[in-house]
Structures are given as structure tokens and as C-alpha cells.
């Protein structure tokens, strides 16, 4: 028997907008609307796109002591990031690691004054919440927020559209978080997203979410965007998709996510290690990884999709890596990909070969992002 799919508070809106619905992470979600992936992608880059990300997990971590620093210290036992230094009103990218140094999930962590607010991936949220209960319940109350939707508004017109409904949005900077008043109840807003564009992620009470989304969509520059364009946007931004580009077989060093591990948690830092797999991750940090996630620009017009094997030479038989995400980039007007290659072939400018439908096609290792981010810092 087929698994019954869950729906988000915006499900009826997606139907009204003729969204093409597909199964995703246990939910029925819109992959695209009438304009199609290409036009939706370009609209987000030029104006503003509204994304339903309500399938993702929202979790409050509330310290039993009442001191948010205690929640930060507790969470640091599960992630390699410096959570203790995260100031009130600020957000940070983090990684749950496992005992082998693999990545259990990636997440956002916000300090909201008296508690931490976490946003985790949809496919991992049940496992993440169980993980938090198992390890942090003595120190913190772990509360899954199931009565709020999550909406992302991304693009250069996002600020005007949101500020008109929730004054104060305009005053926020990248990675700020705030609670803004609106006709739709208090909005939990972060100035962040996953497209490389300036924009916001907004948590809104579920029974007002559709009205709020319709109000945003009434703005002349805001259009609904589906999962298809969300994926091509995040790929142009060089951002990882959990399950494709990172998982429990990849560690933060190999995944090229060292920027997310602050000095305090590294060797010699004020709070060195202390997270699952710390010995392996810090050792890899010292000695260097055997493979590395890199950006890839294939020559020609043929995209190199997930699973494409990569070779050092056109006629080599032993692969040196694999593509983990690949597509056509509407903004850069050419195919792009990311994947893992052996460290010997990871230098920027390295020319390697991808196996596409029985042919070997040239591809160049390049810096990411493929398109500069437009965050308001």
C-alpha cells in the first residue's frame, strides 16, 4: 500500500494555483507552477519568489535553567559550531554529526533570547527530534512546533513585499532573527534563505498561513515557486542539499563546510571538540581530506546529473569522483554541478571528464558559488 502523503497548511493554495504536486520527503509538494521551472527561477532572481517550506521541522530548545547559554552549551555537544557565541537575535548554520564524523543533518540555529529555535530538514526531522530528546532532555525542553507554517520569500523584491505586511523587516540584516507584528499574528522572521538571494524565512501560525501567503502573492513582484526552481537556485548558490551533497558518509571537512566550524570548536580553541566524531573531524582538519566537494562546470550544453562518474582522463577506467547535484543553471545559462573528487584533482581549474550516456565529456573544477550571493549584510 502506498504511503499516505502529508500536506502543509498551504496545500489548498498550491491546488488553487495549479501547482504540479509530487511526493517529497513524505509530503505532497508543488514541484512547479504554470510558468515552469525556468521562468520561476528567473523570476526569483529578478523580483521575489514565495516558497512553501512548511514540511521542514521547527523545534524550540528551551533551557530548563532559564539561561539560554545552557541550551547553547548543550547543543554544542551535538554540533561542531560555536553556539555559545550566537547572540540574541542572530542565526547560524550548523551540522549534526555522528560518531564517525558523518553529517546526520544540516540545520539553522537561532538565538531568540530565552530559547534556541532550530529548523531542520523534512526528511530528517523525526530522527533529529528523537536525537535531541535522547541527548539534551536533562538540560532542555525539546518542543516540536507543529502549529506553524514556514514560508520563504526570496529575491530582490522580498524586502518591500514583507515590510509592507510586517514593518521592521527592512531593518534586518543577513542572519538576523526577530518577531514582527502583522495582521496574521506574530511572525518569526529570519533574514536568510537557501537561494543565494536576499530574503526571509517566516514562521506563521498555521491557520493564518494561507491568508498571509495570499497577501504576499498580491504584491505585484511576488510569484509562487516550486521545488524544481528551489533546487536550481540553491545549486547556483553552491549550497548543499542533504541526502545528495552531504550525508552520513561525508564529513564537514570533505564537504568543504569548514567555514561553518568556528575557531572555538577547533583544535586549540576555547571549547575544542566535544561533539560526536570530533576526533575524526579535527584529525581530518589537520591532515586534509582524501576527497573534496567541488563546483563543476561541464563544457557544452549537456548537464551532468547526480551519479555521473568523474575521471581524471578521457580514457581512464577508474573514477576519481561522482557528481552529487547537477542541472542547467538558468541564471548562468549553462549546465553546472557539484560533486566529490579525489583531493589530487580538486584544485580550481582542474580539467576532468564526466561519463554522460556512454560518452566522456570535459568538465572544469571551479569555485562556488556559481553566481554571487546578494545577501544584505
Coordinates of C-alpha atoms in Angstrom, one line a residue:
X1 CA 0.0 0.0 0.0
X2 CA 1.3 3.4 -1.0
X3 CA 2.3 5.7 1.9
X4 CA -0.2 8.4 2.6
X5 CA 1.4 11.7 2.0
X6 CA 1.3 14.6 4.5
X7 CA 0.2 18.1 3.5
X8 CA 1.2 21.5 4.6
X9 CA -1.2 24.4 5.6
X10 CA -0.7 25.8 2.1
X11 CA -1.8 22.7 0.3
X12 CA -5.2 24.2 -0.9
X13 CA -3.3 27.3 -2.1
X14 CA -1.0 25.1 -4.2
X15 CA -4.0 23.4 -5.8
X16 CA -5.7 26.8 -6.5
X17 CA -2.5 28.0 -8.2
X18 CA -2.4 24.8 -10.4
X19 CA 0.8 23.6 -8.7
X20 CA 2.0 20.3 -10.1
X21 CA 2.1 18.2 -6.9
X22 CA 4.7 15.4 -6.3
X23 CA 5.8 13.4 -3.3
X24 CA 8.7 14.9 -1.5
X25 CA 10.1 13.9 2.0
X26 CA 6.7 12.3 2.9
X27 CA 4.7 15.4 1.8
X28 CA 2.7 16.3 -1.3
X29 CA 4.5 19.4 -2.5
X30 CA 4.5 21.6 -5.6
X31 CA 7.4 20.9 -7.9
X32 CA 6.4 23.8 -10.3
X33 CA 3.5 26.0 -11.3
X34 CA 2.2 27.0 -14.7
X35 CA 5.2 29.2 -15.8
X36 CA 7.6 26.3 -15.3
X37 CA 11.0 25.8 -13.6
X38 CA 13.0 28.1 -15.9
X39 CA 10.7 31.1 -15.6
X40 CA 10.2 30.6 -11.8
X41 CA 13.9 30.5 -11.3
X42 CA 14.5 33.8 -13.2
X43 CA 11.5 35.5 -11.6
X44 CA 13.0 34.8 -8.1
X45 CA 16.4 36.3 -9.3
X46 CA 14.7 39.4 -10.8
X47 CA 11.8 40.0 -8.3
X48 CA 10.6 37.7 -5.5
X49 CA 9.6 34.1 -5.1
X50 CA 7.4 32.6 -2.4
X51 CA 8.3 29.0 -1.4
X52 CA 6.3 26.7 0.9
X53 CA 8.9 25.1 3.2
X54 CA 6.4 24.1 5.9
X55 CA 7.5 20.5 5.5
X56 CA 10.7 21.3 7.3
X57 CA 11.0 20.8 11.1
X58 CA 10.7 23.7 13.5
X59 CA 12.0 23.0 17.0
X60 CA 12.3 25.0 20.2
X61 CA 15.1 24.1 22.6
X62 CA 14.2 25.8 25.9
X63 CA 16.8 25.6 28.8
X64 CA 15.4 24.2 32.0
X65 CA 17.6 26.7 33.9
X66 CA 16.1 29.6 32.1
X67 CA 19.5 30.6 30.8
X68 CA 19.8 30.3 27.0
X69 CA 23.6 29.8 27.4
X70 CA 22.8 26.4 29.0
X71 CA 20.9 25.4 25.9
X72 CA 23.8 26.6 23.7
X73 CA 26.3 24.5 25.7
X74 CA 24.0 21.5 25.5
X75 CA 23.6 21.9 21.7
X76 CA 27.3 22.2 21.3
X77 CA 27.6 18.5 22.4
X78 CA 25.8 17.6 19.2
X79 CA 27.2 20.1 16.6
X80 CA 30.7 21.4 15.9
X81 CA 29.6 25.1 15.7
X82 CA 30.1 27.8 18.3
X83 CA 26.5 28.2 19.5
X84 CA 27.6 29.8 22.8
X85 CA 28.8 32.9 20.9
X86 CA 25.5 33.2 19.0
X87 CA 24.0 36.5 20.1
X88 CA 20.4 37.2 20.9
X89 CA 18.6 37.9 17.6
X90 CA 21.1 36.1 15.4
X91 CA 21.1 32.8 13.5
X92 CA 23.8 30.4 12.4
X93 CA 24.2 27.3 10.1
X94 CA 25.1 24.1 11.9
X95 CA 25.6 20.4 11.4
X96 CA 24.6 17.4 13.5
X97 CA 27.5 15.0 13.3
X98 CA 27.7 11.3 14.2
X99 CA 30.3 9.2 16.0
X100 CA 32.1 8.6 12.6
X101 CA 32.3 12.3 11.8
X102 CA 29.5 11.9 9.2
X103 CA 26.8 14.6 8.8
X104 CA 23.4 13.5 10.3
X105 CA 21.7 16.7 9.1
X106 CA 22.3 20.3 8.5
X107 CA 20.2 22.9 10.3
X108 CA 19.7 26.6 11.2
X109 CA 20.0 27.6 14.8
X110 CA 18.6 31.0 16.1
X111 CA 19.1 32.6 19.5
X112 CA 15.7 34.0 20.4
X113 CA 16.6 35.4 23.7
X114 CA 15.3 32.8 26.2
X115 CA 15.5 29.8 23.9
X116 CA 17.1 28.4 20.7
X117 CA 15.0 27.9 17.6
X118 CA 16.1 25.2 15.2
X119 CA 15.0 24.5 11.6
X120 CA 15.8 21.0 10.3
X121 CA 15.3 19.1 7.1
X122 CA 11.9 17.5 6.5
X123 CA 13.3 14.0 5.8
X124 CA 15.4 14.1 8.9
X125 CA 13.1 15.9 11.4
X126 CA 11.7 12.8 13.3
X127 CA 15.2 11.4 13.7
X128 CA 16.6 14.8 14.7
X129 CA 13.9 15.4 17.3
X130 CA 14.5 11.9 18.8
X131 CA 18.2 12.7 18.8
X132 CA 17.6 16.0 20.7
X133 CA 15.3 14.2 23.2
X134 CA 17.9 11.4 23.8
X135 CA 20.8 13.7 24.5
X136 CA 19.5 17.0 25.7
X137 CA 16.3 16.3 27.7
X138 CA 18.1 16.7 31.0
X139 CA 19.1 20.2 30.2
X140 CA 16.4 21.4 27.8
X141 CA 12.8 21.0 26.9
X142 CA 12.6 19.9 23.3
X143 CA 9.4 21.1 21.7
X144 CA 8.5 20.4 18.1
X145 CA 6.4 23.3 16.6
X146 CA 3.6 21.6 14.7
X147 CA 1.1 24.5 14.6
X148 CA 3.1 26.9 12.5
X149 CA 3.8 27.0 8.7
X150 CA 7.2 28.1 7.3
X151 CA 7.3 30.3 4.2
X152 CA 10.4 31.5 2.4
X153 CA 10.3 34.8 0.5
X154 CA 13.4 35.2 -1.7
X155 CA 14.7 37.8 -4.2
X156 CA 15.4 41.5 -4.6
X157 CA 11.8 42.5 -4.1
X158 CA 11.3 40.4 -0.9
X159 CA 12.2 43.2 1.4
X160 CA 9.5 45.6 0.1
X161 CA 6.8 42.8 0.0
X162 CA 7.4 41.6 3.5
X163 CA 7.9 45.1 5.1
X164 CA 4.5 46.2 3.8
X165 CA 2.9 43.4 5.8
X166 CA 5.3 43.2 8.7
X167 CA 7.0 46.6 9.4
X168 CA 10.6 46.2 10.6
X169 CA 11.6 43.5 8.1
X170 CA 13.5 46.2 6.1
X171 CA 15.7 46.9 9.2
X172 CA 17.0 43.4 9.5
X173 CA 20.4 42.2 8.2
X174 CA 21.5 38.9 6.9
X175 CA 21.1 36.2 9.6
X176 CA 19.1 38.5 11.9
X177 CA 16.1 37.0 13.6
X178 CA 13.1 38.9 15.0
X179 CA 9.4 38.6 15.9
X180 CA 7.5 41.1 13.8
X181 CA 3.8 42.0 14.3
X182 CA 1.4 41.6 11.5
X183 CA -2.3 41.2 10.7
X184 CA -1.6 37.4 10.6
X185 CA -0.2 37.2 14.1
X186 CA 3.4 37.4 15.3
X187 CA 5.8 36.3 12.6
X188 CA 9.1 34.6 13.5
X189 CA 11.3 36.1 10.8
X190 CA 14.9 35.4 9.8
X191 CA 16.7 37.2 7.1
X192 CA 18.0 34.2 5.4
X193 CA 17.2 31.5 2.8
X194 CA 18.6 29.0 0.5
X195 CA 18.7 30.6 -2.9
X196 CA 21.7 32.9 -2.7
X197 CA 19.2 35.8 -2.8
X198 CA 18.4 38.3 -0.2
X199 CA 15.2 37.2 1.5
X200 CA 13.4 35.9 4.5
X201 CA 12.1 32.7 6.1
X202 CA 8.9 33.4 8.0
X203 CA 7.2 31.1 10.6
X204 CA 3.5 31.9 10.8
X205 CA 0.7 30.3 12.8
X206 CA -0.8 27.6 10.6
X207 CA -4.4 28.8 10.5
X208 CA -3.3 32.2 9.1
X209 CA -0.6 30.9 6.8
X210 CA -2.8 30.8 3.6
X211 CA -4.1 34.3 4.2
X212 CA -0.5 35.5 4.8
X213 CA 0.8 33.8 1.6
X214 CA -2.1 35.2 -0.5
X215 CA -1.3 38.7 0.9
X216 CA 2.4 38.3 -0.2
X217 CA 1.3 37.0 -3.6
X218 CA -0.9 40.0 -4.1
X219 CA 2.3 42.1 -4.3
X220 CA 3.0 42.7 -8.0
X221 CA 6.5 41.3 -7.8
X222 CA 5.8 38.1 -5.8
X223 CA 5.1 34.7 -7.5
X224 CA 4.9 31.2 -6.2
X225 CA 7.9 29.0 -6.8
X226 CA 8.1 25.2 -6.7
X227 CA 10.7 22.6 -5.6
X228 CA 12.2 22.5 -9.1
X229 CA 13.4 26.1 -9.2
X230 CA 14.3 25.9 -5.5
X231 CA 16.8 23.2 -6.4
X232 CA 18.4 25.1 -9.4
X233 CA 18.6 28.3 -7.3
X234 CA 20.4 26.6 -4.4
X235 CA 22.7 24.8 -6.8
X236 CA 23.7 28.1 -8.4
X237 CA 24.3 29.4 -4.9
X238 CA 26.7 26.4 -4.2
X239 CA 24.6 25.2 -1.3
X240 CA 24.3 21.6 -0.2
X241 CA 21.2 19.5 -0.4
X242 CA 21.1 17.0 2.4
X243 CA 20.8 13.5 1.0
X244 CA 22.5 14.5 -2.2
X245 CA 25.6 16.5 -1.4
X246 CA 26.0 15.7 2.3
X247 CA 25.0 12.7 4.4
X248 CA 26.4 10.3 7.0
X249 CA 29.2 9.2 4.5
X250 CA 30.5 12.7 4.3
X251 CA 32.3 14.7 7.0
X252 CA 32.3 18.5 7.3
X253 CA 35.9 18.8 6.0
X254 CA 35.4 16.7 2.9
X255 CA 32.1 18.5 2.3
X256 CA 34.0 21.8 2.1
X257 CA 32.0 23.2 5.0
X258 CA 34.9 24.2 7.2
X259 CA 33.7 27.8 7.1
X260 CA 30.8 26.7 9.4
X261 CA 33.2 25.5 12.2
X262 CA 34.3 28.4 14.3
X263 CA 37.7 28.8 15.9
X264 CA 36.4 28.0 19.4
X265 CA 35.5 24.4 18.4
X266 CA 38.7 23.6 16.5
X267 CA 41.9 22.2 17.9
X268 CA 43.3 24.7 20.4
X269 CA 40.0 26.6 20.6
X270 CA 38.3 27.6 23.8
X271 CA 35.9 24.6 23.5
X272 CA 37.8 22.3 21.3
X273 CA 35.8 19.2 20.2
X274 CA 33.2 17.7 22.4
X275 CA 30.8 16.9 19.6
X276 CA 30.1 13.4 18.0
X277 CA 33.0 12.4 15.8
X278 CA 35.2 15.3 16.9
X279 CA 38.4 13.2 16.9
X280 CA 37.8 12.2 13.3
X281 CA 36.7 15.7 12.1
X282 CA 39.6 17.5 13.8
X283 CA 42.1 15.0 12.6
X284 CA 40.8 15.4 9.1
X285 CA 41.0 19.1 9.5
X286 CA 44.7 18.8 10.5
X287 CA 45.7 16.2 7.8
X288 CA 43.4 17.2 5.0
X289 CA 40.6 15.1 3.4
X290 CA 41.1 12.4 0.8
X291 CA 38.2 13.8 -1.3
X292 CA 36.6 17.2 -1.5
X293 CA 33.2 18.7 -2.6
X294 CA 33.9 21.0 -5.5
X295 CA 32.0 23.1 -8.1
X296 CA 31.9 21.7 -11.7
X297 CA 31.2 23.4 -15.0
X298 CA 30.7 20.9 -17.8
X299 CA 31.6 22.1 -21.3
X300 CA 28.7 22.1 -23.8
X301 CA 25.0 22.0 -23.0
X302 CA 24.6 18.5 -21.6
X303 CA 24.0 18.6 -17.8
X304 CA 25.9 16.1 -15.6
X305 CA 23.3 14.7 -13.2
X306 CA 23.6 13.1 -9.8
X307 CA 25.6 9.9 -10.0
X308 CA 27.7 10.9 -13.1
X309 CA 31.1 9.3 -12.6
X310 CA 34.1 11.6 -13.0
X311 CA 37.5 10.6 -14.4
X312 CA 41.0 12.2 -14.5
X313 CA 41.5 11.5 -18.2
X314 CA 39.2 10.8 -21.1
X315 CA 40.2 7.2 -21.3
X316 CA 40.7 6.3 -17.7
X317 CA 38.8 3.4 -16.3
X318 CA 38.9 4.2 -12.6
X319 CA 36.7 7.0 -11.5
X320 CA 38.1 9.8 -9.2
X321 CA 34.7 11.1 -8.1
X322 CA 31.0 11.4 -8.6
X323 CA 28.5 14.3 -9.3
X324 CA 26.1 14.7 -6.4
X325 CA 23.9 17.5 -7.8
X326 CA 23.7 18.7 -11.4
X327 CA 21.3 20.7 -13.6
X328 CA 21.0 23.6 -16.0
X329 CA 21.5 26.9 -14.4
X330 CA 19.0 29.4 -15.8
X331 CA 20.8 32.5 -14.4
X332 CA 24.3 31.4 -15.6
X333 CA 22.8 30.0 -18.8
X334 CA 24.8 26.8 -18.8
X335 CA 25.0 23.4 -17.0
X336 CA 26.5 23.3 -13.6
X337 CA 27.2 20.6 -11.0
X338 CA 28.8 19.9 -7.7
X339 CA 30.4 16.6 -6.5
X340 CA 33.2 14.9 -4.8
X341 CA 36.6 14.3 -6.4
X342 CA 39.9 13.0 -5.0
X343 CA 42.0 15.7 -3.4
X344 CA 44.6 15.4 -6.2
X345 CA 42.0 16.6 -8.7
X346 CA 40.2 19.2 -6.6
X347 CA 42.3 22.3 -7.5
X348 CA 40.4 25.2 -9.1
X349 CA 40.9 25.0 -12.9
X350 CA 41.5 21.2 -12.9
X351 CA 40.1 19.7 -16.1
X352 CA 38.5 16.3 -15.6
X353 CA 35.9 14.1 -17.5
X354 CA 32.4 13.0 -16.8
X355 CA 30.7 9.9 -18.2
X356 CA 27.4 11.0 -19.8
X357 CA 25.3 8.4 -21.7
X358 CA 28.4 6.4 -22.7
X359 CA 30.5 9.5 -23.7
X360 CA 33.3 11.2 -21.8
X361 CA 32.7 15.0 -21.7
X362 CA 35.1 17.6 -20.3
X363 CA 34.3 19.4 -17.1
X364 CA 36.3 22.0 -15.1
X365 CA 36.6 22.3 -11.3
X366 CA 35.5 25.9 -10.4
X367 CA 34.9 28.0 -7.3
X368 CA 31.5 28.2 -5.8
X369 CA 29.0 29.9 -5.7
X370 CA 28.4 29.9 -9.4
X371 CA 26.6 33.2 -9.0
X372 CA 27.5 35.8 -6.3
X373 CA 25.1 35.9 -3.4
X374 CA 23.1 39.1 -2.8
X375 CA 22.6 38.9 0.9
X376 CA 22.0 42.2 2.8
X377 CA 24.8 42.3 5.3

